[in-house]
Amino acid sequence: MAGDYTLTIIKPDAFNSGKAGKITAHLEQQGFKIRAARVMHLTDAEAGEFYAVHRERPFYASLCNFMTSGPCMPMVLEKTDAVAALRVAIGATDPAEADAGTVRKLFAESKERNAIHASDSDDNAAREARFFFSESEIIRAR
Ligand code: GDP
């Protein structure tokens, strides 16, 4: 999936406050195409595994608690150079530091409740996409 695909999650803060449609429209307007999507409520085990890379960080427990606080919306998105493009589109982790017009500047509440996840490398995009979707659930160019 190198290059053109990335994994995003509309996080529980944004999903619960009815911003999923606005965020999705915002991304589609920037040329991202939805190639897989689902709505789900992460279990403690799923959140812990997804964010295992942050296990030693002081915010890990709080982050997992937040990510299991309500439904979220994982999606696979396609665009040329998708990982880098989506990182630009979402903005800095802390919305206070995010550039104008980014998803986090527009829709996020705080550094933790920051509306959206985006993969940070092609390898992680592939791994994270498979965390939520089987290969047959991802639309590919024919
Ligand atoms: P991202 O790639 O911009 O999402 O940021 P990271 O991979 O560094 O962190 C993963 C997620 O953990 C972020 O999106 C936030 O939801 C949360 N997070 C990151 N840093 C902090 C922090 O300093 N405090 C808290 N409470 N949460 C944080």
PDB file of C-alpha atoms in Angstrom, residues 18-109:
ATOM      1  CA  GLY A  18     -21.238  15.307  15.252  1.00  0.00           C
ATOM      2  CA  LYS A  19     -18.172  16.451  13.334  1.00  0.00           C
ATOM      3  CA  ALA A  20     -17.512  13.257  11.343  1.00  0.00           C
ATOM      4  CA  GLY A  21     -19.351  14.516   8.272  1.00  0.00           C
ATOM      5  CA  LYS A  22     -17.658  17.910   8.303  1.00  0.00           C
ATOM      6  CA  ILE A  23     -14.192  16.400   8.741  1.00  0.00           C
ATOM      7  CA  THR A  24     -14.798  13.841   6.003  1.00  0.00           C
ATOM      8  CA  ALA A  25     -16.064  16.556   3.640  1.00  0.00           C
ATOM      9  CA  HIS A  26     -13.034  18.701   4.496  1.00  0.00           C
ATOM     10  CA  LEU A  27     -10.690  15.844   3.573  1.00  0.00           C
ATOM     11  CA  GLU A  28     -12.595  14.961   0.397  1.00  0.00           C
ATOM     12  CA  GLN A  29     -12.360  18.596  -0.686  1.00  0.00           C
ATOM     13  CA  GLN A  30      -8.588  18.238  -0.391  1.00  0.00           C
ATOM     14  CA  GLY A  31      -8.579  15.256  -2.718  1.00  0.00           C
ATOM     15  CA  PHE A  32      -8.587  12.349  -0.296  1.00  0.00           C
ATOM     16  CA  LYS A  33     -10.753   9.444  -1.440  1.00  0.00           C
ATOM     17  CA  ILE A  34     -12.390   7.140   1.118  1.00  0.00           C
ATOM     18  CA  ARG A  35     -11.353   3.559   0.348  1.00  0.00           C
ATOM     19  CA  ALA A  36     -12.653   1.883   3.528  1.00  0.00           C
ATOM     20  CA  ALA A  37     -14.672   3.109   6.509  1.00  0.00           C
ATOM     21  CA  ARG A  38     -16.396   1.780   9.599  1.00  0.00           C
ATOM     22  CA  VAL A  39     -17.876   3.042  12.852  1.00  0.00           C
ATOM     23  CA  MET A  40     -16.803   1.144  15.957  1.00  0.00           C
ATOM     24  CA  HIS A  41     -16.331   1.458  19.701  1.00  0.00           C
ATOM     25  CA  LEU A  42     -12.808   0.364  20.616  1.00  0.00           C
ATOM     26  CA  THR A  43     -12.348  -2.048  23.500  1.00  0.00           C
ATOM     27  CA  ASP A  44      -9.685  -1.432  26.138  1.00  0.00           C
ATOM     28  CA  ALA A  45      -7.565  -4.155  24.548  1.00  0.00           C
ATOM     29  CA  GLU A  46      -7.901  -2.697  21.044  1.00  0.00           C
ATOM     30  CA  ALA A  47      -7.005   0.837  22.149  1.00  0.00           C
ATOM     31  CA  GLY A  48      -4.076  -0.472  24.185  1.00  0.00           C
ATOM     32  CA  GLU A  49      -2.750  -2.451  21.234  1.00  0.00           C
ATOM     33  CA  PHE A  50      -3.247   0.326  18.695  1.00  0.00           C
ATOM     34  CA  TYR A  51      -1.322   2.815  20.844  1.00  0.00           C
ATOM     35  CA  ALA A  52       1.200   0.286  22.206  1.00  0.00           C
ATOM     36  CA  VAL A  53       4.055   2.411  20.835  1.00  0.00           C
ATOM     37  CA  HIS A  54       3.116   5.007  23.487  1.00  0.00           C
ATOM     38  CA  ARG A  55       2.952   2.467  26.346  1.00  0.00           C
ATOM     39  CA  GLU A  56       5.740   4.137  28.315  1.00  0.00           C
ATOM     40  CA  ARG A  57       4.418   7.667  27.856  1.00  0.00           C
ATOM     41  CA  PRO A  58       2.729   9.394  30.826  1.00  0.00           C
ATOM     42  CA  PHE A  59      -0.433  10.022  28.783  1.00  0.00           C
ATOM     43  CA  TYR A  60      -0.897   6.397  27.635  1.00  0.00           C
ATOM     44  CA  ALA A  61      -3.623   5.439  30.131  1.00  0.00           C
ATOM     45  CA  SER A  62      -5.495   8.694  29.579  1.00  0.00           C
ATOM     46  CA  LEU A  63      -5.212   8.323  25.800  1.00  0.00           C
ATOM     47  CA  CYS A  64      -6.579   4.769  25.903  1.00  0.00           C
ATOM     48  CA  ASN A  65      -9.386   5.903  28.203  1.00  0.00           C
ATOM     49  CA  PHE A  66     -10.290   8.687  25.760  1.00  0.00           C
ATOM     50  CA  MET A  67     -10.161   6.419  22.714  1.00  0.00           C
ATOM     51  CA  THR A  68     -12.588   3.980  24.381  1.00  0.00           C
ATOM     52  CA  SER A  69     -14.947   6.735  25.589  1.00  0.00           C
ATOM     53  CA  GLY A  70     -17.231   6.474  22.570  1.00  0.00           C
ATOM     54  CA  PRO A  71     -17.461   5.413  18.943  1.00  0.00           C
ATOM     55  CA  CYS A  72     -14.784   6.363  16.453  1.00  0.00           C
ATOM     56  CA  MET A  73     -14.515   6.147  12.678  1.00  0.00           C
ATOM     57  CA  PRO A  74     -11.430   4.510  11.136  1.00  0.00           C
ATOM     58  CA  MET A  75     -10.984   5.087   7.407  1.00  0.00           C
ATOM     59  CA  VAL A  76      -8.456   4.202   4.735  1.00  0.00           C
ATOM     60  CA  LEU A  77      -7.820   7.237   2.531  1.00  0.00           C
ATOM     61  CA  GLU A  78      -6.185   7.388  -0.888  1.00  0.00           C
ATOM     62  CA  LYS A  79      -4.257  10.298  -2.340  1.00  0.00           C
ATOM     63  CA  THR A  80      -0.844  10.714  -3.971  1.00  0.00           C
ATOM     64  CA  ASP A  81       1.747  10.667  -1.166  1.00  0.00           C
ATOM     65  CA  ALA A  82      -1.152  10.088   1.223  1.00  0.00           C
ATOM     66  CA  VAL A  83       0.748   9.794   4.516  1.00  0.00           C
ATOM     67  CA  ALA A  84       2.549  13.119   4.179  1.00  0.00           C
ATOM     68  CA  ALA A  85      -0.499  14.838   2.684  1.00  0.00           C
ATOM     69  CA  LEU A  86      -2.750  13.779   5.544  1.00  0.00           C
ATOM     70  CA  ARG A  87      -0.225  14.786   8.196  1.00  0.00           C
ATOM     71  CA  VAL A  88      -0.215  18.271   6.664  1.00  0.00           C
ATOM     72  CA  ALA A  89      -4.017  18.303   6.447  1.00  0.00           C
ATOM     73  CA  ILE A  90      -4.554  17.377  10.116  1.00  0.00           C
ATOM     74  CA  GLY A  91      -2.002  19.798  11.612  1.00  0.00           C
ATOM     75  CA  ALA A  92       0.083  19.635  14.785  1.00  0.00           C
ATOM     76  CA  THR A  93      -0.818  17.266  17.634  1.00  0.00           C
ATOM     77  CA  ASP A  94      -1.831  20.205  19.831  1.00  0.00           C
ATOM     78  CA  PRO A  95      -4.569  22.227  18.093  1.00  0.00           C
ATOM     79  CA  ALA A  96      -3.156  25.369  19.718  1.00  0.00           C
ATOM     80  CA  GLU A  97      -0.058  24.843  17.568  1.00  0.00           C
ATOM     81  CA  ALA A  98      -1.860  23.657  14.411  1.00  0.00           C
ATOM     82  CA  ASP A  99      -1.829  25.763  11.267  1.00  0.00           C
ATOM     83  CA  ALA A 100      -4.978  27.616  10.196  1.00  0.00           C
ATOM     84  CA  GLY A 101      -7.281  25.489   8.082  1.00  0.00           C
ATOM     85  CA  THR A 102      -6.061  22.149   9.404  1.00  0.00           C
ATOM     86  CA  VAL A 103      -8.499  19.590  10.810  1.00  0.00           C
ATOM     87  CA  ARG A 104      -7.151  19.939  14.328  1.00  0.00           C
ATOM     88  CA  LYS A 105      -7.226  23.741  14.236  1.00  0.00           C
ATOM     89  CA  LEU A 106     -10.809  23.662  12.969  1.00  0.00           C
ATOM     90  CA  PHE A 107     -12.251  20.781  14.986  1.00  0.00           C
ATOM     91  CA  ALA A 108     -10.032  19.676  17.918  1.00  0.00           C
ATOM     92  CA  GLU A 109     -10.522  20.431  21.611  1.00  0.00           C
TER      93      GLU A 109
END
